[in-house]
Amino acid sequence: ELYRNGLQRARFLPAIDAIKQHCDVMNVDAGVDYRLRTLTQAHLWLSPLNDETRAQMDKLWLALAGAKRENSPTLEINHRPLATMGVENQTLAVSFTTLCVDARSQHDYIALSRLFHTVMLFDVPVMTRLMESEARRFIALVDEFYERHVKLVVSAEVPLYEIYQGDRLKFEFQRCLSRLQEMQSEEYLKREHLAG
């Protein structure tokens, strides 16, 4: 179970074998992922964008990542830089602008969904008819995260069902909203992240 679904786990297997050979292994699994308990007790779509919401996001980050957001590394995703607001313990903090306004593809979202079991998406604006490209990217992001059981925590300008105010993607966005609602359910949050 050690480092299961971890990035390049095969390279870590010799270390696991050495640990088993030279240490007494004790099972301390209580069957509960306490990080997910934090999620089930919290609203995962936080609005409006204000100091209180920012404080809630910081508190959730601390509970989920186990550390304060003190560094903001730039990741390389599909040979292109991706600016982050924090990376810790397979948890990513990132802005809506970085993931949905900047030119990103579905392949980027697939890569992120494999690397991170939890993504905290900051500062999602109301998506009007002038933001159809951004809305389409947001839908693709949600679809990939949903398929791989990524936990998504969002700070947004408005409540979930008011976020899309465009015209062309009404049908697609209805499915997206349904998925976002399900992604906040206890049943979804219990699902194991599909990294591979």
PDB file of C-alpha atoms in Angstrom:
ATOM      1  CA  GLU A   1       0.000   0.000   0.000  1.00  0.00           C
ATOM      2  CA  LEU A   2       2.962   2.344   0.499  1.00  0.00           C
ATOM      3  CA  TYR A   3       3.016   5.034  -2.201  1.00  0.00           C
ATOM      4  CA  ARG A   4       0.224   3.212  -4.071  1.00  0.00           C
ATOM      5  CA  ASN A   5      -0.638   4.959  -7.355  1.00  0.00           C
ATOM      6  CA  GLY A   6       2.345   7.246  -6.773  1.00  0.00           C
ATOM      7  CA  LEU A   7       4.219   8.898  -9.593  1.00  0.00           C
ATOM      8  CA  GLN A   8       6.904   6.497 -10.926  1.00  0.00           C
ATOM      9  CA  ARG A   9       6.113   3.993  -8.173  1.00  0.00           C
ATOM     10  CA  ALA A  10       8.232   1.307  -9.862  1.00  0.00           C
ATOM     11  CA  ARG A  11      11.353   3.296  -8.984  1.00  0.00           C
ATOM     12  CA  PHE A  12      10.283   3.307  -5.333  1.00  0.00           C
ATOM     13  CA  LEU A  13       9.598  -0.448  -5.068  1.00  0.00           C
ATOM     14  CA  PRO A  14      13.193  -1.347  -4.041  1.00  0.00           C
ATOM     15  CA  ALA A  15      12.877   1.079  -1.111  1.00  0.00           C
ATOM     16  CA  ILE A  16       9.603  -0.580  -0.090  1.00  0.00           C
ATOM     17  CA  ASP A  17      11.295  -3.992  -0.186  1.00  0.00           C
ATOM     18  CA  ALA A  18      14.163  -2.681   1.973  1.00  0.00           C
ATOM     19  CA  ILE A  19      11.701  -1.250   4.490  1.00  0.00           C
ATOM     20  CA  LYS A  20       9.873  -4.588   4.698  1.00  0.00           C
ATOM     21  CA  GLN A  21      13.157  -6.455   5.110  1.00  0.00           C
ATOM     22  CA  HIS A  22      14.665  -4.233   7.816  1.00  0.00           C
ATOM     23  CA  CYS A  23      11.648  -2.887   9.705  1.00  0.00           C
ATOM     24  CA  ASP A  24       8.651  -4.201  11.576  1.00  0.00           C
ATOM     25  CA  VAL A  25       5.626  -3.230   9.498  1.00  0.00           C
ATOM     26  CA  MET A  26       2.519  -2.382  11.503  1.00  0.00           C
ATOM     27  CA  ASN A  27      -0.911  -1.742  10.003  1.00  0.00           C
ATOM     28  CA  VAL A  28      -2.364   1.478  11.418  1.00  0.00           C
ATOM     29  CA  ASP A  29      -5.085   1.865   8.797  1.00  0.00           C
ATOM     30  CA  ALA A  30      -8.323   2.799  10.509  1.00  0.00           C
ATOM     31  CA  GLY A  31     -10.169   2.518   7.206  1.00  0.00           C
ATOM     32  CA  VAL A  32     -10.902   6.249   7.227  1.00  0.00           C
ATOM     33  CA  ASP A  33      -9.193   8.872   5.094  1.00  0.00           C
ATOM     34  CA  TYR A  34      -9.384  11.796   7.496  1.00  0.00           C
ATOM     35  CA  ARG A  35      -8.688  14.313   4.739  1.00  0.00           C
ATOM     36  CA  LEU A  36     -11.973  13.290   3.116  1.00  0.00           C
ATOM     37  CA  ARG A  37     -13.796  13.768   6.413  1.00  0.00           C
ATOM     38  CA  THR A  38     -12.716  17.388   6.173  1.00  0.00           C
ATOM     39  CA  LEU A  39     -14.267  17.575   2.719  1.00  0.00           C
ATOM     40  CA  THR A  40     -17.561  15.959   3.704  1.00  0.00           C
ATOM     41  CA  GLN A  41     -17.972  18.455   6.511  1.00  0.00           C
ATOM     42  CA  ALA A  42     -17.227  21.414   4.265  1.00  0.00           C
ATOM     43  CA  HIS A  43     -18.963  23.063   1.356  1.00  0.00           C
ATOM     44  CA  LEU A  44     -16.754  22.567  -1.679  1.00  0.00           C
ATOM     45  CA  TRP A  45     -18.117  25.457  -3.757  1.00  0.00           C
ATOM     46  CA  LEU A  46     -17.362  28.635  -1.843  1.00  0.00           C
ATOM     47  CA  SER A  47     -18.732  32.034  -2.844  1.00  0.00           C
ATOM     48  CA  PRO A  48     -18.577  34.992  -3.114  1.00  0.00           C
ATOM     49  CA  LEU A  49     -14.958  35.950  -3.675  1.00  0.00           C
ATOM     50  CA  ASN A  50     -14.082  37.790  -0.474  1.00  0.00           C
ATOM     51  CA  ASP A  51     -11.766  37.598   2.534  1.00  0.00           C
ATOM     52  CA  GLU A  52     -13.986  35.050   4.302  1.00  0.00           C
ATOM     53  CA  THR A  53     -13.940  32.699   1.313  1.00  0.00           C
ATOM     54  CA  ARG A  54     -10.161  33.098   0.972  1.00  0.00           C
ATOM     55  CA  ALA A  55      -9.768  32.236   4.680  1.00  0.00           C
ATOM     56  CA  GLN A  56     -11.970  29.151   4.217  1.00  0.00           C
ATOM     57  CA  MET A  57      -9.879  28.040   1.235  1.00  0.00           C
ATOM     58  CA  ASP A  58      -6.679  28.520   3.246  1.00  0.00           C
ATOM     59  CA  LYS A  59      -8.139  26.504   6.129  1.00  0.00           C
ATOM     60  CA  LEU A  60      -9.180  23.692   3.778  1.00  0.00           C
ATOM     61  CA  TRP A  61      -5.733  23.725   2.143  1.00  0.00           C
ATOM     62  CA  LEU A  62      -4.080  23.317   5.523  1.00  0.00           C
ATOM     63  CA  ALA A  63      -6.386  20.412   6.429  1.00  0.00           C
ATOM     64  CA  LEU A  64      -5.988  18.642   3.072  1.00  0.00           C
ATOM     65  CA  ALA A  65      -2.351  19.316   2.221  1.00  0.00           C
ATOM     66  CA  GLY A  66      -1.014  19.316   5.766  1.00  0.00           C
ATOM     67  CA  ALA A  67       1.038  22.477   5.265  1.00  0.00           C
ATOM     68  CA  LYS A  68       0.586  26.185   4.646  1.00  0.00           C
ATOM     69  CA  ARG A  69       0.754  27.451   1.070  1.00  0.00           C
ATOM     70  CA  GLU A  70       4.186  29.029   1.277  1.00  0.00           C
ATOM     71  CA  ASN A  71       5.598  28.202  -2.120  1.00  0.00           C
ATOM     72  CA  SER A  72       4.096  28.373  -5.581  1.00  0.00           C
ATOM     73  CA  PRO A  73       6.116  26.085  -7.827  1.00  0.00           C
ATOM     74  CA  THR A  74       5.744  26.110 -11.573  1.00  0.00           C
ATOM     75  CA  LEU A  75       4.955  22.644 -12.916  1.00  0.00           C
ATOM     76  CA  GLU A  76       5.730  21.341 -16.364  1.00  0.00           C
ATOM     77  CA  ILE A  77       2.591  19.822 -17.866  1.00  0.00           C
ATOM     78  CA  ASN A  78       2.868  18.496 -21.425  1.00  0.00           C
ATOM     79  CA  HIS A  79       6.124  20.416 -21.948  1.00  0.00           C
ATOM     80  CA  ARG A  80       4.584  23.755 -20.953  1.00  0.00           C
ATOM     81  CA  PRO A  81       4.838  25.675 -17.673  1.00  0.00           C
ATOM     82  CA  LEU A  82       1.836  25.784 -15.354  1.00  0.00           C
ATOM     83  CA  ALA A  83       1.918  28.369 -12.566  1.00  0.00           C
ATOM     84  CA  THR A  84       0.499  27.082  -9.289  1.00  0.00           C
ATOM     85  CA  MET A  85      -0.543  28.644  -6.008  1.00  0.00           C
ATOM     86  CA  GLY A  86       0.690  25.604  -4.076  1.00  0.00           C
ATOM     87  CA  VAL A  87       1.539  21.908  -4.412  1.00  0.00           C
ATOM     88  CA  GLU A  88       1.678  19.525  -1.459  1.00  0.00           C
ATOM     89  CA  ASN A  89       0.790  15.858  -0.825  1.00  0.00           C
ATOM     90  CA  GLN A  90      -0.914  15.321  -4.204  1.00  0.00           C
ATOM     91  CA  THR A  91      -3.007  18.446  -3.620  1.00  0.00           C
ATOM     92  CA  LEU A  92      -2.861  21.341  -6.080  1.00  0.00           C
ATOM     93  CA  ALA A  93      -3.898  24.972  -5.576  1.00  0.00           C
ATOM     94  CA  VAL A  94      -4.324  26.827  -8.863  1.00  0.00           C
ATOM     95  CA  SER A  95      -6.247  29.747 -10.321  1.00  0.00           C
ATOM     96  CA  PHE A  96      -9.104  29.593 -12.809  1.00  0.00           C
ATOM     97  CA  THR A  97      -7.071  31.910 -15.031  1.00  0.00           C
ATOM     98  CA  THR A  98      -4.198  29.427 -15.185  1.00  0.00           C
ATOM     99  CA  LEU A  99      -6.396  26.421 -16.013  1.00  0.00           C
ATOM    100  CA  CYS A 100      -9.216  27.907 -18.079  1.00  0.00           C
ATOM    101  CA  VAL A 101      -8.260  31.344 -19.424  1.00  0.00           C
ATOM    102  CA  ASP A 102      -4.708  30.512 -20.484  1.00  0.00           C
ATOM    103  CA  ALA A 103      -4.501  28.195 -23.493  1.00  0.00           C
ATOM    104  CA  ARG A 104      -4.845  24.693 -22.033  1.00  0.00           C
ATOM    105  CA  SER A 105      -6.034  21.444 -23.575  1.00  0.00           C
ATOM    106  CA  GLN A 106      -7.856  18.380 -22.378  1.00  0.00           C
ATOM    107  CA  HIS A 107      -4.479  16.612 -22.301  1.00  0.00           C
ATOM    108  CA  ASP A 108      -3.348  19.044 -19.598  1.00  0.00           C
ATOM    109  CA  TYR A 109      -6.425  18.219 -17.518  1.00  0.00           C
ATOM    110  CA  ILE A 110      -5.794  14.495 -17.981  1.00  0.00           C
ATOM    111  CA  ALA A 111      -2.202  14.929 -16.756  1.00  0.00           C
ATOM    112  CA  LEU A 112      -3.334  16.957 -13.722  1.00  0.00           C
ATOM    113  CA  SER A 113      -6.057  14.450 -12.880  1.00  0.00           C
ATOM    114  CA  ARG A 114      -3.439  11.700 -12.766  1.00  0.00           C
ATOM    115  CA  LEU A 115      -1.043  13.676 -10.574  1.00  0.00           C
ATOM    116  CA  PHE A 116      -3.415  15.168  -7.985  1.00  0.00           C
ATOM    117  CA  HIS A 117      -6.188  13.596  -5.918  1.00  0.00           C
ATOM    118  CA  THR A 118      -7.426  17.038  -4.827  1.00  0.00           C
ATOM    119  CA  VAL A 119      -7.469  20.334  -6.721  1.00  0.00           C
ATOM    120  CA  MET A 120      -8.361  23.663  -5.160  1.00  0.00           C
ATOM    121  CA  LEU A 121      -9.467  26.011  -7.932  1.00  0.00           C
ATOM    122  CA  PHE A 122      -9.371  29.687  -6.993  1.00  0.00           C
ATOM    123  CA  ASP A 123     -11.280  32.708  -8.299  1.00  0.00           C
ATOM    124  CA  VAL A 124     -13.810  31.265 -10.750  1.00  0.00           C
ATOM    125  CA  PRO A 125     -15.699  34.192 -12.321  1.00  0.00           C
ATOM    126  CA  VAL A 126     -19.209  34.293 -13.738  1.00  0.00           C
ATOM    127  CA  MET A 127     -18.887  32.842 -17.244  1.00  0.00           C
ATOM    128  CA  THR A 128     -20.810  35.063 -19.655  1.00  0.00           C
ATOM    129  CA  ARG A 129     -21.302  34.737 -23.415  1.00  0.00           C
ATOM    130  CA  LEU A 130     -17.945  36.506 -23.762  1.00  0.00           C
ATOM    131  CA  MET A 131     -16.244  33.581 -22.003  1.00  0.00           C
ATOM    132  CA  GLU A 132     -17.469  30.590 -24.040  1.00  0.00           C
ATOM    133  CA  SER A 133     -13.898  29.316 -24.637  1.00  0.00           C
ATOM    134  CA  GLU A 134     -13.147  29.513 -20.914  1.00  0.00           C
ATOM    135  CA  ALA A 135     -16.440  27.775 -20.128  1.00  0.00           C
ATOM    136  CA  ARG A 136     -15.614  24.998 -22.596  1.00  0.00           C
ATOM    137  CA  ARG A 137     -12.220  24.486 -20.907  1.00  0.00           C
ATOM    138  CA  PHE A 138     -13.895  24.463 -17.498  1.00  0.00           C
ATOM    139  CA  ILE A 139     -16.311  21.755 -18.680  1.00  0.00           C
ATOM    140  CA  ALA A 140     -13.384  19.674 -20.006  1.00  0.00           C
ATOM    141  CA  LEU A 141     -11.548  20.129 -16.692  1.00  0.00           C
ATOM    142  CA  VAL A 142     -14.576  19.006 -14.668  1.00  0.00           C
ATOM    143  CA  ASP A 143     -15.116  16.007 -16.975  1.00  0.00           C
ATOM    144  CA  GLU A 144     -11.539  14.779 -16.550  1.00  0.00           C
ATOM    145  CA  PHE A 145     -11.519  15.340 -12.798  1.00  0.00           C
ATOM    146  CA  TYR A 146     -14.862  13.564 -12.482  1.00  0.00           C
ATOM    147  CA  GLU A 147     -13.684  10.515 -14.457  1.00  0.00           C
ATOM    148  CA  ARG A 148     -10.590  10.098 -12.249  1.00  0.00           C
ATOM    149  CA  HIS A 149     -12.398  10.884  -8.986  1.00  0.00           C
ATOM    150  CA  VAL A 150     -10.383  14.033  -8.288  1.00  0.00           C
ATOM    151  CA  LYS A 151     -11.774  16.025  -5.367  1.00  0.00           C
ATOM    152  CA  LEU A 152     -12.465  19.610  -6.455  1.00  0.00           C
ATOM    153  CA  VAL A 153     -12.755  22.582  -4.099  1.00  0.00           C
ATOM    154  CA  VAL A 154     -13.730  25.885  -5.723  1.00  0.00           C
ATOM    155  CA  SER A 155     -13.817  29.553  -4.750  1.00  0.00           C
ATOM    156  CA  ALA A 156     -16.187  31.386  -7.089  1.00  0.00           C
ATOM    157  CA  GLU A 157     -17.759  34.746  -7.694  1.00  0.00           C
ATOM    158  CA  VAL A 158     -21.299  33.343  -7.391  1.00  0.00           C
ATOM    159  CA  PRO A 159     -23.079  30.144  -6.252  1.00  0.00           C
ATOM    160  CA  LEU A 160     -22.731  27.018  -8.400  1.00  0.00           C
ATOM    161  CA  TYR A 161     -25.984  27.308 -10.359  1.00  0.00           C
ATOM    162  CA  GLU A 162     -25.308  30.944 -11.292  1.00  0.00           C
ATOM    163  CA  ILE A 163     -21.770  30.446 -12.603  1.00  0.00           C
ATOM    164  CA  TYR A 164     -22.628  30.009 -16.309  1.00  0.00           C
ATOM    165  CA  GLN A 165     -24.579  32.837 -17.908  1.00  0.00           C
ATOM    166  CA  GLY A 166     -23.613  32.226 -21.521  1.00  0.00           C
ATOM    167  CA  ASP A 167     -25.746  30.952 -24.390  1.00  0.00           C
ATOM    168  CA  ARG A 168     -23.996  28.394 -26.574  1.00  0.00           C
ATOM    169  CA  LEU A 169     -23.051  25.818 -23.931  1.00  0.00           C
ATOM    170  CA  LYS A 170     -26.262  25.663 -21.884  1.00  0.00           C
ATOM    171  CA  PHE A 171     -26.797  21.947 -22.554  1.00  0.00           C
ATOM    172  CA  GLU A 172     -23.165  20.994 -21.900  1.00  0.00           C
ATOM    173  CA  PHE A 173     -23.054  23.138 -18.795  1.00  0.00           C
ATOM    174  CA  GLN A 174     -26.151  21.429 -17.348  1.00  0.00           C
ATOM    175  CA  ARG A 175     -24.216  18.144 -17.341  1.00  0.00           C
ATOM    176  CA  CYS A 176     -21.207  19.936 -15.875  1.00  0.00           C
ATOM    177  CA  LEU A 177     -23.335  21.387 -13.055  1.00  0.00           C
ATOM    178  CA  SER A 178     -24.784  17.956 -12.361  1.00  0.00           C
ATOM    179  CA  ARG A 179     -21.286  16.513 -12.112  1.00  0.00           C
ATOM    180  CA  LEU A 180     -20.110  19.343  -9.868  1.00  0.00           C
ATOM    181  CA  GLN A 181     -23.068  18.694  -7.573  1.00  0.00           C
ATOM    182  CA  GLU A 182     -22.264  14.971  -7.459  1.00  0.00           C
ATOM    183  CA  MET A 183     -18.585  15.729  -6.802  1.00  0.00           C
ATOM    184  CA  GLN A 184     -19.650  17.325  -3.517  1.00  0.00           C
ATOM    185  CA  SER A 185     -21.521  14.208  -2.368  1.00  0.00           C
ATOM    186  CA  GLU A 186     -20.190  11.950   0.356  1.00  0.00           C
ATOM    187  CA  GLU A 187     -20.428   8.985  -2.010  1.00  0.00           C
ATOM    188  CA  TYR A 188     -18.192  10.679  -4.596  1.00  0.00           C
ATOM    189  CA  LEU A 189     -15.719  11.845  -1.964  1.00  0.00           C
ATOM    190  CA  LYS A 190     -15.272   8.246  -0.776  1.00  0.00           C
ATOM    191  CA  ARG A 191     -14.228   7.098  -4.249  1.00  0.00           C
ATOM    192  CA  GLU A 192     -10.589   6.207  -4.674  1.00  0.00           C
ATOM    193  CA  HIS A 193      -8.570   8.508  -6.898  1.00  0.00           C
ATOM    194  CA  LEU A 194      -7.752   6.855 -10.238  1.00  0.00           C
ATOM    195  CA  ALA A 195      -4.207   8.026 -10.863  1.00  0.00           C
ATOM    196  CA  GLY A 196      -3.172   5.467 -13.486  1.00  0.00           C
TER     197      GLY A 196
END
